[in-house]
Short mmCIF file of C-alpha atoms in Angstrom, two decimals:
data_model
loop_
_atom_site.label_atom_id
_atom_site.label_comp_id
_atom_site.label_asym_id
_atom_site.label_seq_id
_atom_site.Cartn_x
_atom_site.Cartn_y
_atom_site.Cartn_z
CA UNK I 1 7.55 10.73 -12.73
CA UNK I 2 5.16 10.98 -9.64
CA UNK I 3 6.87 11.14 -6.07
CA UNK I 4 5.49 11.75 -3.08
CA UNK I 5 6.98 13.16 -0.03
CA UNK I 6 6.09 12.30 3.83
CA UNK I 7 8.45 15.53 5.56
CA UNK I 8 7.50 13.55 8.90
CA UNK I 9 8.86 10.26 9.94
CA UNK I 10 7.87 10.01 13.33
CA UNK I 11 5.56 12.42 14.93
CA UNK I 12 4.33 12.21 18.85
CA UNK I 13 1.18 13.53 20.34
CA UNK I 14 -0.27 13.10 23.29
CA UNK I 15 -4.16 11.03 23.61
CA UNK I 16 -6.69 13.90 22.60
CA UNK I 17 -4.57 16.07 20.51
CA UNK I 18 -5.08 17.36 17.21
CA UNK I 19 -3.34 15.51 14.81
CA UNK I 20 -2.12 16.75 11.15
CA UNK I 21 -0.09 14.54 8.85
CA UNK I 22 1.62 15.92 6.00
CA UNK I 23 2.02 14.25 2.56
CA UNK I 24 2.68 16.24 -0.51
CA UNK I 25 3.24 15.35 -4.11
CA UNK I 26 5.14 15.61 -7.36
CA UNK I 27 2.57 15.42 -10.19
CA UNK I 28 1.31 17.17 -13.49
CA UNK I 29 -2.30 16.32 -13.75
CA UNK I 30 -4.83 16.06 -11.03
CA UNK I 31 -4.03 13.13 -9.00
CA UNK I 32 -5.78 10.23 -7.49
CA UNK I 33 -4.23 10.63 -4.04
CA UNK I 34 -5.11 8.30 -1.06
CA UNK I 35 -4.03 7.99 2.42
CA UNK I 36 -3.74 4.35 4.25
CA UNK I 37 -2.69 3.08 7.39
CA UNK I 38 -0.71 0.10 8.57
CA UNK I 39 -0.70 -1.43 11.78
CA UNK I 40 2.52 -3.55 12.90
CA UNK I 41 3.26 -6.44 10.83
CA UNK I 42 -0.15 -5.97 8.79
CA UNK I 43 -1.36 -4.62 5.56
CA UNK I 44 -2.64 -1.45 4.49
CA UNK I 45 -6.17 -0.28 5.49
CA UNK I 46 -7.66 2.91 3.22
CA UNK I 47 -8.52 5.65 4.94
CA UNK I 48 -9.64 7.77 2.61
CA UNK I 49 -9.22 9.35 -0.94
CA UNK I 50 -9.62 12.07 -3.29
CA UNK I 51 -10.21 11.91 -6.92
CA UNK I 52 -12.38 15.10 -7.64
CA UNK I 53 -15.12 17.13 -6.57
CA UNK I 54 -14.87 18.58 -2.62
CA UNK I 55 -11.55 18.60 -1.56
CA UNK I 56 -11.85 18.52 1.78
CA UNK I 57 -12.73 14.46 1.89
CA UNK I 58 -13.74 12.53 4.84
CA UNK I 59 -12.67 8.97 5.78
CA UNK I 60 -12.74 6.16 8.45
CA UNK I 61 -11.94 6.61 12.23
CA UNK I 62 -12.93 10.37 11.83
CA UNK I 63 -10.20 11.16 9.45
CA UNK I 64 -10.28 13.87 7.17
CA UNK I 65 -7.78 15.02 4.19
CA UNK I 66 -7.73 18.24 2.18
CA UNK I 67 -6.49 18.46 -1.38
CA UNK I 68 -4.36 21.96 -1.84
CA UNK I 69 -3.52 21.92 -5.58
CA UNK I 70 -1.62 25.31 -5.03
CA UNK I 71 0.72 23.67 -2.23
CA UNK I 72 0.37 20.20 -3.77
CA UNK I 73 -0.53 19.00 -0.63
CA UNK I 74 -2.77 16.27 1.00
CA UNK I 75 -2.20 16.77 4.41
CA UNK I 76 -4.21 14.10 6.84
CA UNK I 77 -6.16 15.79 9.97
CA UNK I 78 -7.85 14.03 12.99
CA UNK I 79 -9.11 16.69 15.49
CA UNK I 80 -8.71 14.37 18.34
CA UNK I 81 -6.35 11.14 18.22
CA UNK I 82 -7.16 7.78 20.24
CA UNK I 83 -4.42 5.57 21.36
CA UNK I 84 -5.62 2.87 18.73
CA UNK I 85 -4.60 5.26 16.19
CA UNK I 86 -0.42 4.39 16.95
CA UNK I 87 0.01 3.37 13.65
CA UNK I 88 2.21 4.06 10.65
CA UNK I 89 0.56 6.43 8.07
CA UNK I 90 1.19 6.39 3.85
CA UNK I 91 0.16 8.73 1.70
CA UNK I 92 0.17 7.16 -1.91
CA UNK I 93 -0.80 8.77 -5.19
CA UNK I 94 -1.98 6.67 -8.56
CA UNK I 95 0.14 6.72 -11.58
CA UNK I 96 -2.14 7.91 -14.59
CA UNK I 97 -0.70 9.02 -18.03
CA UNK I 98 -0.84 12.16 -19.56
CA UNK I 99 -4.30 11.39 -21.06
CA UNK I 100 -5.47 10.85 -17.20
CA UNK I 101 -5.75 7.18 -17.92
CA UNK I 102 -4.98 5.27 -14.82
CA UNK I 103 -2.19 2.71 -14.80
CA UNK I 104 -3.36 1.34 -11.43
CA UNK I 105 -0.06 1.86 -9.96
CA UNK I 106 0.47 3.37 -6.41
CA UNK I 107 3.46 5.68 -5.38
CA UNK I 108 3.98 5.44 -1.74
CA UNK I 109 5.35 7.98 0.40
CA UNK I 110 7.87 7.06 2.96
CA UNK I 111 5.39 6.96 5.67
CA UNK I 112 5.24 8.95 9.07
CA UNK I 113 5.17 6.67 12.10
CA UNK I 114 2.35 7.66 14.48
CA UNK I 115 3.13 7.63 18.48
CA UNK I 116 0.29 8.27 20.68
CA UNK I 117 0.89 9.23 24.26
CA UNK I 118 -1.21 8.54 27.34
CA UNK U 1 -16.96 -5.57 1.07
CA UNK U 2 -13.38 -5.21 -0.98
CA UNK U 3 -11.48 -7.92 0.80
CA UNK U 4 -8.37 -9.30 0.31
CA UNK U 5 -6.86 -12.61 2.02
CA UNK U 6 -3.19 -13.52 2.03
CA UNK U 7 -2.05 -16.62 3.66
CA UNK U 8 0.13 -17.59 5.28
CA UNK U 9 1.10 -14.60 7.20
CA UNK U 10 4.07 -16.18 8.03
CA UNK U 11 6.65 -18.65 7.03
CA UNK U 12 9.90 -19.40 7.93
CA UNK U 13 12.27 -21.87 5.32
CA UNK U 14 15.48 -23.14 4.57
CA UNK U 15 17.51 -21.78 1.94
CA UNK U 16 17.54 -23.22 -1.35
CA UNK U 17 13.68 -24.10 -0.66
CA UNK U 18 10.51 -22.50 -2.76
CA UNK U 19 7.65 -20.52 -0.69
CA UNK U 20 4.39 -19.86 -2.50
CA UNK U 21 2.19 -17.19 -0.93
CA UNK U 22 -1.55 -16.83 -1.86
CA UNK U 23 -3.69 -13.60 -2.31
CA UNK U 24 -7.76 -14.08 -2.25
CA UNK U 25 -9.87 -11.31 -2.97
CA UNK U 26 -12.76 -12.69 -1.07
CA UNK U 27 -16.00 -10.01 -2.37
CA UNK U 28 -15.08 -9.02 -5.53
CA UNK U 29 -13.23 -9.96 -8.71
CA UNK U 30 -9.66 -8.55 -8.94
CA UNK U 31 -9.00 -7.86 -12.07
CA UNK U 32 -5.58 -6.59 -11.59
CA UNK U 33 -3.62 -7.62 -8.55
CA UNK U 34 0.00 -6.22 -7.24
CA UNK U 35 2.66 -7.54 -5.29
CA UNK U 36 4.56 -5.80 -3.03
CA UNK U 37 7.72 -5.96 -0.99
CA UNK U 38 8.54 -4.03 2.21
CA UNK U 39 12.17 -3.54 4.33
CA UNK U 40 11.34 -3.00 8.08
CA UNK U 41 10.93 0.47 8.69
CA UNK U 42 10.65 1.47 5.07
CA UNK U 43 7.74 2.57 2.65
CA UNK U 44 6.30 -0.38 -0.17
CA UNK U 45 8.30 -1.33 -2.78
CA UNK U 46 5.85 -2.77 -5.88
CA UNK U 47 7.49 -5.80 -7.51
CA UNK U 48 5.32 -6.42 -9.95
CA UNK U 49 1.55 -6.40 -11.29
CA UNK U 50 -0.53 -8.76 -12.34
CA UNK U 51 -3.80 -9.19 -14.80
CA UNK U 52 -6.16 -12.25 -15.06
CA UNK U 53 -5.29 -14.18 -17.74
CA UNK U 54 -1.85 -12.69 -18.62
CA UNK U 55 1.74 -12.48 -17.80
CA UNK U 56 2.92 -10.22 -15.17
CA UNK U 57 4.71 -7.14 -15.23
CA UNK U 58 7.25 -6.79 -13.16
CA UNK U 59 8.95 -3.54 -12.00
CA UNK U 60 12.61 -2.30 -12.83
CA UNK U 61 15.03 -4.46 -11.04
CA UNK U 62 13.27 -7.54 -9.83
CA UNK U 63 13.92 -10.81 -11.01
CA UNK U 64 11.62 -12.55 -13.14
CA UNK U 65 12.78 -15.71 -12.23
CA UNK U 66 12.85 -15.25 -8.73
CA UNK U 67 9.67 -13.93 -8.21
CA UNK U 68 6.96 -16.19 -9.80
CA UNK U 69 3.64 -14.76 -10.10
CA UNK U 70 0.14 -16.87 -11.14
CA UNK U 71 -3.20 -15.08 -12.18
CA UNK U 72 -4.86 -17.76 -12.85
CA UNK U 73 -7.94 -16.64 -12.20
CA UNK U 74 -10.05 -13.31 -10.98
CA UNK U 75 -10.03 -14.19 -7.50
CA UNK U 76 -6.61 -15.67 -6.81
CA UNK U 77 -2.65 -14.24 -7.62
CA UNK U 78 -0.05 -16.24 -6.07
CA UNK U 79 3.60 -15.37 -5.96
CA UNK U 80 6.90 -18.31 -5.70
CA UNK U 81 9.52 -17.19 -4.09
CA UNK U 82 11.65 -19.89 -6.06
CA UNK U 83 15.13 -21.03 -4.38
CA UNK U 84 14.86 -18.46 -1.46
CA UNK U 85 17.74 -17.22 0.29
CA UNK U 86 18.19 -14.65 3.52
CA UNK U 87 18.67 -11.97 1.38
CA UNK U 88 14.68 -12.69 0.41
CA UNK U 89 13.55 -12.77 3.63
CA UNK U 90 11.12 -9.46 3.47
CA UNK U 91 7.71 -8.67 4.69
CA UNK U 92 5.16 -8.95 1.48
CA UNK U 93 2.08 -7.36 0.98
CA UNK U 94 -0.42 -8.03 -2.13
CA UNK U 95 -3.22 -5.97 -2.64
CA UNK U 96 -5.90 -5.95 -5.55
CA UNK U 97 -8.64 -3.43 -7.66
CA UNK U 98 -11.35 -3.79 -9.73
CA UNK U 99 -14.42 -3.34 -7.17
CA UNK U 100 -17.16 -1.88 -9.73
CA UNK U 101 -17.11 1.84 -9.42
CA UNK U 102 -13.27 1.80 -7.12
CA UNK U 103 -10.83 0.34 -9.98
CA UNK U 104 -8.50 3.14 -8.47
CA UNK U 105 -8.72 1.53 -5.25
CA UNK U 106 -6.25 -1.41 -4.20
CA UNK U 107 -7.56 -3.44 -1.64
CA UNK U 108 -4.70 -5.29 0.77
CA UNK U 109 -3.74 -8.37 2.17
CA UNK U 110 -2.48 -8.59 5.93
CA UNK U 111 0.58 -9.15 4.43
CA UNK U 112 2.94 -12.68 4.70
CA UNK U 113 6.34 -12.47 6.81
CA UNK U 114 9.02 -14.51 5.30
CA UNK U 115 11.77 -16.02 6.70
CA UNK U 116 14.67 -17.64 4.98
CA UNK U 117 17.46 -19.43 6.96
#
């Protein structure tokens, strides 16, 4: 079964810092693999995703993700962070079949909880 | 484009009552639509998934019974909590796919914040 892993629960940087979020996953085939965001006490907000092609993917707010198959990693990058980004961060990946037939399901991570310091 | 209403965002009830929360995909038609539960401080739990037109499945564990979900049509999922009690008070999130091109992509609501007392 899929399973993805968030090493990070809670990670602190300070207003202008590089930011890197790591996320990696349990899977055979190539994954659909997505990162989204939740502010408190809302839903979910995509930031970005990879199904194929580049693996180096770019998403909203000037995120960016990189798909490692060798590390079987997705680790999400923001070369600056703005306080609006305080937020808590899930990496999710879709559950396909062997086939690569998707069953539409997502496996979330446990999330890493985003501080951002003045 | 690709969004998804859920209303209310919040309700509080009495034990022994039944809550019903809606889910609206507003731009698109959903054909598959997935309800989700989440503890404070903890990741999404998926109770069950629903297609337009059919029964829902529901995940390992969850209560059938409990947990009433409605497809009733390509733009609308509701869920029943039915006789609620604390122990359902939870924060729950639907979300929904099947934007042409994106039927990978789930779309969420904002979520609804229930309350039993």
């Amino acid at each position: 079964a899929q399973s993805v892993t968030q090493p990070d629960i809670h990670i602190t940087v300070s207003e202008g810092a590089s930011l890197e979020l790591r996320c990696n996953y349990s899977y055979g085939a190539t994954p659909y693999l997505f990162w989204y965001v939740q502010s408190p006490g809302q839903g979910l907000q995509l930031l970005l995703k990879y199904f194929s092609g580049d693996t180096l993917v770019q998403g909203i707010k000037g995120f960016e993700a990189e798909f490692k198959r060798s590390q079987s990693s997705f680790n999400l990058r923001k070369p600056s962070v703005h306080w609006s980004d305080a937020a808590e961060y899930f990496c999710a990946v879709v559950t396909t079949n062997a086939g690569g037939t998707s069953y539409g399901k997502l496996t979330f991570g446990q999330g890493t909880i985003l501080t951002v310091h003045p | 484009g690709a969004v998804v209403s859920q209303h209310p965002s919040r309700v509080i009830c009495k034990s022994g009552t039944s809550v019903k929360i809606e889910c609206r995909s507003l731009d698109f038609q959903a054909t598959t639509m997935f309800w989700y539960r989440q503890f404070p401080k903890q990741s999404l739990m998926l109770m069950a998934t629903s297609n337009e037109g059919s029964k829902a499945t529901y995940e390992q564990g969850v209560e059938k019974d409990k947990f009433l979900i409605n497809h009733a049509s390509l733009t609308l999922s509701t869920l029943t909590v039915t006789s609620a009690h604390p122990e359902d008070s939870s924060f729950y999130i639907c979300s929904a796919s099947g934007v042409p091109g994106a039927k990978n992509i789930q779309y969420f609501g904002a979520g609804t914040r229930l309350s039993v007392l």
